[in-house]
XYZ file of C-alpha atoms in Angstrom:
337
model
C -20.113 221.760 134.175
C -17.395 220.135 132.095
C -13.773 220.080 133.164
C -10.948 220.720 130.728
C -9.190 217.379 130.222
C -5.406 217.947 130.317
C -4.798 215.142 132.835
C -6.543 211.967 134.013
C -9.548 212.671 136.217
C -9.083 212.247 139.955
C -11.469 211.262 142.705
C -11.604 214.950 143.682
C -12.773 215.837 140.160
C -15.543 213.254 140.416
C -16.634 214.585 143.812
C -16.687 218.167 142.513
C -18.743 217.290 139.424
C -21.187 215.111 141.388
C -21.542 217.711 144.122
C -20.594 215.300 146.887
C -17.629 214.773 149.176
C -14.536 212.749 148.346
C -15.586 210.316 151.081
C -18.944 209.826 149.346
C -17.210 208.922 146.078
C -15.021 206.486 147.988
C -18.112 204.862 149.491
C -19.627 204.381 146.045
C -16.394 202.846 144.755
C -16.328 200.439 147.690
C -20.068 199.674 147.387
C -20.231 200.597 151.066
C -23.344 200.343 153.202
C -25.550 203.434 153.475
C -25.065 204.893 149.986
C -28.369 206.118 148.575
C -29.448 205.282 145.033
C -29.499 208.984 144.160
C -25.926 209.500 145.338
C -24.737 206.390 143.509
C -26.360 207.605 140.289
C -24.743 211.060 140.573
C -21.311 209.625 141.259
C -21.540 207.017 138.509
C -22.712 209.668 136.035
C -19.774 211.908 136.977
C -17.305 209.029 136.592
C -18.741 208.212 133.178
C -18.553 211.851 132.013
C -14.979 212.223 133.235
C -13.971 208.739 132.068
C -12.624 208.206 135.565
C -10.896 204.874 136.179
C -9.840 204.214 139.785
C -6.235 203.184 140.043
C -5.849 199.567 141.103
C -3.061 200.434 143.515
C -5.237 203.046 145.199
C -8.087 200.581 145.529
C -5.718 198.032 147.050
C -4.655 200.574 149.678
C -8.344 201.007 150.581
C -8.623 197.231 151.016
C -10.405 196.180 147.791
C -9.485 196.009 144.119
C -12.949 194.794 143.065
C -11.393 192.081 140.931
C -11.806 188.315 141.098
C -9.267 186.053 139.438
C -9.937 182.757 137.678
C -7.052 180.396 136.947
C -7.823 178.156 133.947
C -5.785 175.050 133.069
C -6.873 174.929 129.408
C -8.385 177.747 127.349
C -9.466 175.280 124.647
C -11.816 173.305 126.882
C -15.383 174.437 126.187
C -16.557 173.360 129.632
C -14.428 176.083 131.200
C -16.090 178.594 128.881
C -19.444 177.577 130.365
C -18.055 177.987 133.860
C -16.750 181.479 133.069
C -20.142 182.486 131.636
C -21.765 181.444 134.890
C -19.217 183.428 136.883
C -19.774 186.539 134.749
C -23.519 186.261 135.215
C -23.146 186.008 138.982
C -21.138 189.238 139.034
C -23.734 191.231 137.093
C -24.791 194.238 139.116
C -21.760 194.072 141.403
C -18.651 196.293 141.240
C -16.436 193.249 140.601
C -14.584 192.379 137.392
C -13.088 189.040 136.372
C -9.422 188.570 135.521
C -8.575 185.299 133.738
C -5.118 183.789 134.114
C -4.323 180.677 132.050
C -1.921 178.113 133.445
C 1.526 178.308 131.899
C 1.994 176.675 128.498
C 2.425 172.922 128.705
C 1.438 172.703 132.376
C -1.860 172.129 134.131
C -0.395 172.903 137.533
C -1.534 176.505 137.660
C 0.603 177.633 140.591
C 2.253 180.492 138.703
C -1.095 181.700 137.381
C -2.614 181.709 140.869
C 0.387 183.524 142.336
C 0.214 186.099 139.534
C -3.414 186.788 140.443
C -2.504 187.211 144.100
C 0.333 189.564 143.121
C -2.263 191.530 141.135
C -4.099 191.928 144.464
C -7.358 190.347 143.366
C -9.937 190.117 146.125
C -10.475 186.380 145.596
C -9.378 183.464 143.393
C -11.257 180.633 141.698
C -8.670 177.912 141.126
C -9.825 175.476 138.425
C -8.514 171.975 139.184
C -4.877 172.974 139.562
C -2.312 170.378 140.580
C -1.330 172.493 143.554
C -1.227 170.645 146.852
C -3.635 171.527 149.619
C -1.068 173.108 152.005
C 0.040 175.495 149.227
C -3.546 176.482 148.501
C -4.165 177.062 152.191
C -1.172 179.410 152.292
C -2.621 181.271 149.309
C -6.014 181.396 151.045
C -4.350 183.309 153.888
C -3.862 186.199 151.413
C -7.224 186.101 149.645
C -10.330 183.880 149.657
C -9.968 180.811 147.418
C -12.563 178.529 145.843
C -11.299 175.252 144.428
C -13.301 174.404 141.304
C -13.546 170.782 140.190
C -11.561 169.238 143.031
C -13.415 168.440 146.233
C -10.788 169.295 148.840
C -11.928 169.132 152.465
C -10.028 172.172 153.615
C -11.009 174.324 156.564
C -9.425 177.380 154.916
C -10.995 177.524 151.463
C -14.199 176.482 149.730
C -14.718 173.889 147.007
C -17.184 173.369 144.166
C -17.142 170.142 142.161
C -19.290 167.786 140.151
C -20.002 164.271 141.394
C -17.349 162.467 139.334
C -17.934 159.195 141.182
C -21.626 159.020 140.326
C -21.076 160.411 136.827
C -18.450 157.822 135.924
C -20.504 155.000 137.432
C -23.537 155.993 135.345
C -21.516 156.223 132.145
C -19.721 152.928 132.688
C -23.017 151.265 133.578
C -24.407 152.502 130.272
C -21.495 151.126 128.215
C -21.463 147.812 130.052
C -25.239 147.574 129.671
C -24.829 147.873 125.905
C -22.687 144.734 125.991
C -19.251 146.357 125.744
C -16.428 144.599 127.572
C -13.349 146.005 125.835
C -13.790 149.599 126.991
C -10.796 151.927 126.651
C -10.394 154.957 128.877
C -8.855 157.941 127.087
C -7.311 160.300 129.626
C -4.503 162.777 130.202
C -0.953 161.807 131.242
C -1.456 163.157 134.751
C 0.201 161.651 137.772
C -2.551 161.571 140.391
C -1.932 158.555 142.639
C -4.343 159.863 145.283
C -7.155 160.135 142.726
C -8.276 163.582 143.861
C -8.184 165.466 140.544
C -11.238 165.059 138.281
C -9.429 162.885 135.748
C -7.836 160.864 138.527
C -11.265 160.186 140.041
C -12.704 159.210 136.653
C -9.806 156.847 135.988
C -10.157 155.241 139.408
C -13.910 154.791 139.012
C -13.456 153.404 135.483
C -11.091 150.788 136.843
C -13.474 150.012 139.689
C -16.389 149.527 137.300
C -14.337 147.228 135.091
C -13.208 145.181 138.108
C -16.737 144.885 139.494
C -17.880 143.611 136.083
C -15.130 140.979 136.157
C -13.295 142.759 133.349
C -10.233 144.136 135.149
C -7.878 142.364 132.728
C -9.744 143.835 129.748
C -9.191 147.437 130.846
C -7.339 149.717 128.452
C -5.955 153.111 129.502
C -4.912 155.323 126.602
C -2.961 158.470 127.448
C -3.148 161.658 125.408
C -2.045 165.247 125.697
C -4.716 167.939 126.022
C -6.919 168.906 123.089
C -8.879 167.370 120.227
C -5.868 166.981 117.920
C -3.816 165.082 120.488
C -6.775 162.808 121.262
C -7.282 162.180 117.549
C -3.662 161.070 117.165
C -3.770 158.835 120.245
C -6.884 157.005 119.063
C -5.691 156.858 115.456
C -2.456 155.204 116.579
C -4.281 152.757 118.863
C -6.584 151.687 116.051
C -3.681 151.368 113.616
C -1.955 149.091 116.138
C -4.967 146.776 116.040
C -6.757 147.641 119.285
C -9.759 145.447 120.040
C -11.640 148.172 121.946
C -15.335 148.375 121.109
C -16.038 151.492 123.194
C -14.116 154.511 124.455
C -14.811 156.492 127.611
C -13.038 159.836 127.168
C -12.184 161.804 130.303
C -13.817 164.917 128.845
C -15.688 165.946 125.711
C -12.776 167.611 123.910
C -10.950 164.284 123.970
C -14.110 162.454 122.881
C -14.534 164.702 119.843
C -10.945 163.983 118.784
C -11.640 160.267 119.214
C -14.765 160.491 117.035
C -12.695 161.990 114.221
C -10.155 159.155 114.320
C -12.910 156.537 114.386
C -14.733 158.139 111.455
C -11.555 158.195 109.373
C -10.853 154.539 110.186
C -14.428 153.491 109.466
C -14.538 151.711 112.815
C -17.811 150.972 114.613
C -16.658 152.024 118.059
C -18.916 153.685 120.615
C -17.597 156.894 122.184
C -18.703 158.654 125.357
C -17.366 161.835 126.930
C -17.753 163.911 130.061
C -18.983 167.499 130.716
C -21.662 167.952 128.009
C -20.184 170.906 126.139
C -22.466 172.681 123.700
C -21.200 170.971 120.527
C -21.949 167.552 122.062
C -25.676 167.989 121.382
C -25.213 168.899 117.698
C -26.957 166.257 115.545
C -23.800 165.600 113.534
C -21.913 164.828 116.771
C -24.562 163.308 119.034
C -22.095 162.647 121.835
C -23.189 160.554 124.779
C -21.752 162.297 127.816
C -22.135 163.173 131.478
C -23.696 166.587 131.998
C -22.153 168.889 134.574
C -23.974 172.189 135.234
C -20.968 174.370 134.384
C -22.799 177.696 134.464
C -24.348 176.950 137.864
C -21.022 175.759 139.234
C -19.233 178.907 138.024
C -21.939 181.123 139.513
C -21.760 179.285 142.825
C -17.981 179.671 142.966
C -18.405 183.448 142.639
C -21.155 183.495 145.266
C -18.887 181.678 147.706
C -16.119 184.224 147.174
C -18.513 187.110 147.731
C -19.757 185.438 150.911
C -16.177 185.154 152.132
C -15.572 188.808 151.355
C -18.717 189.649 153.332
C -17.323 187.904 156.394
C -18.186 184.208 156.257
C -15.413 182.061 157.776
C -16.904 178.552 157.812
C -15.791 176.431 154.819
C -18.312 175.255 152.224
C -17.711 172.126 150.130
C -20.456 171.754 147.531
C -21.006 168.834 145.146
C -23.235 169.253 142.094
C -25.237 166.354 140.697
C -24.335 164.998 137.274
C -26.627 163.458 134.656
C -25.976 160.853 131.969
C -27.063 162.139 128.547
C -27.399 159.312 126.007
C -27.048 160.245 122.348
C -26.126 158.486 119.113
C -22.376 158.051 119.645
C -22.970 154.931 121.775
C -24.796 151.848 120.560
C -25.203 148.167 121.517
C -22.257 145.900 120.772
C -22.748 144.137 117.454
C -22.560 140.388 117.918
């Protein structure tokens, strides 16, 4: 049986073609308990034949839109790509679809992007290191489950997934100091994070702590850059042109480190460079970037799992920290005496 297509298919059309009730189709759409495999197959086949697409508004009225939103502060950062891949993999075989909302141009705050996702009636939100204060996020969590990604908030109202930035920075700084470097510059973003709760704020704080513990507090250099490889390239190029005595650079993430490597190569300077995150290009032989590995795919998958657990009824908060690992490659070397 094939219906003449003069209008968009309705749920009644799907029920008629599948030979089931409208309520049965609704159960399949909601992935409700008690739906047999045979019924699900018939309904899905009918929806495919009719090219039926449930209206988001109608789904929202039934209580679910089967969408999960991810707010991203920077589409150019390859680490976030790894996180999204992990999230997509975790949703395989579920009725849920991801919606990605980048933070507004020129801002890493992310509040507008998160609010846009809530207005879209997503069932849950993964907020990636936004500079949104905890009370605001808790208000948002009253509308839909929230997982904070990258920032280890201790909230009772939403979950958090983050890498161990304290241990990761300590390992990286220990490596550079162990190679004999004392004039280590930290290349980071121009973020105001006095509490040191954002990932870059934690890395800056731990960099300064490592330098102080090594008796090198006065030798610390903090170089600020805007986001992206090009901005990092310009910041390092200008620092070298001004006669900086740095012998090593610890970049707050790999995109910044790759920009730094370009400036150093052009200047012919023998400066060691280390990054953070371990994006895919870091392991390329022509780059060989020493970095701190964060399991981005696993972290993205876990963030999705936590949202699905919340949607299934869990109310207790989960705050999960993933271990990091120092990966030593060719971009760092002993200080030449």
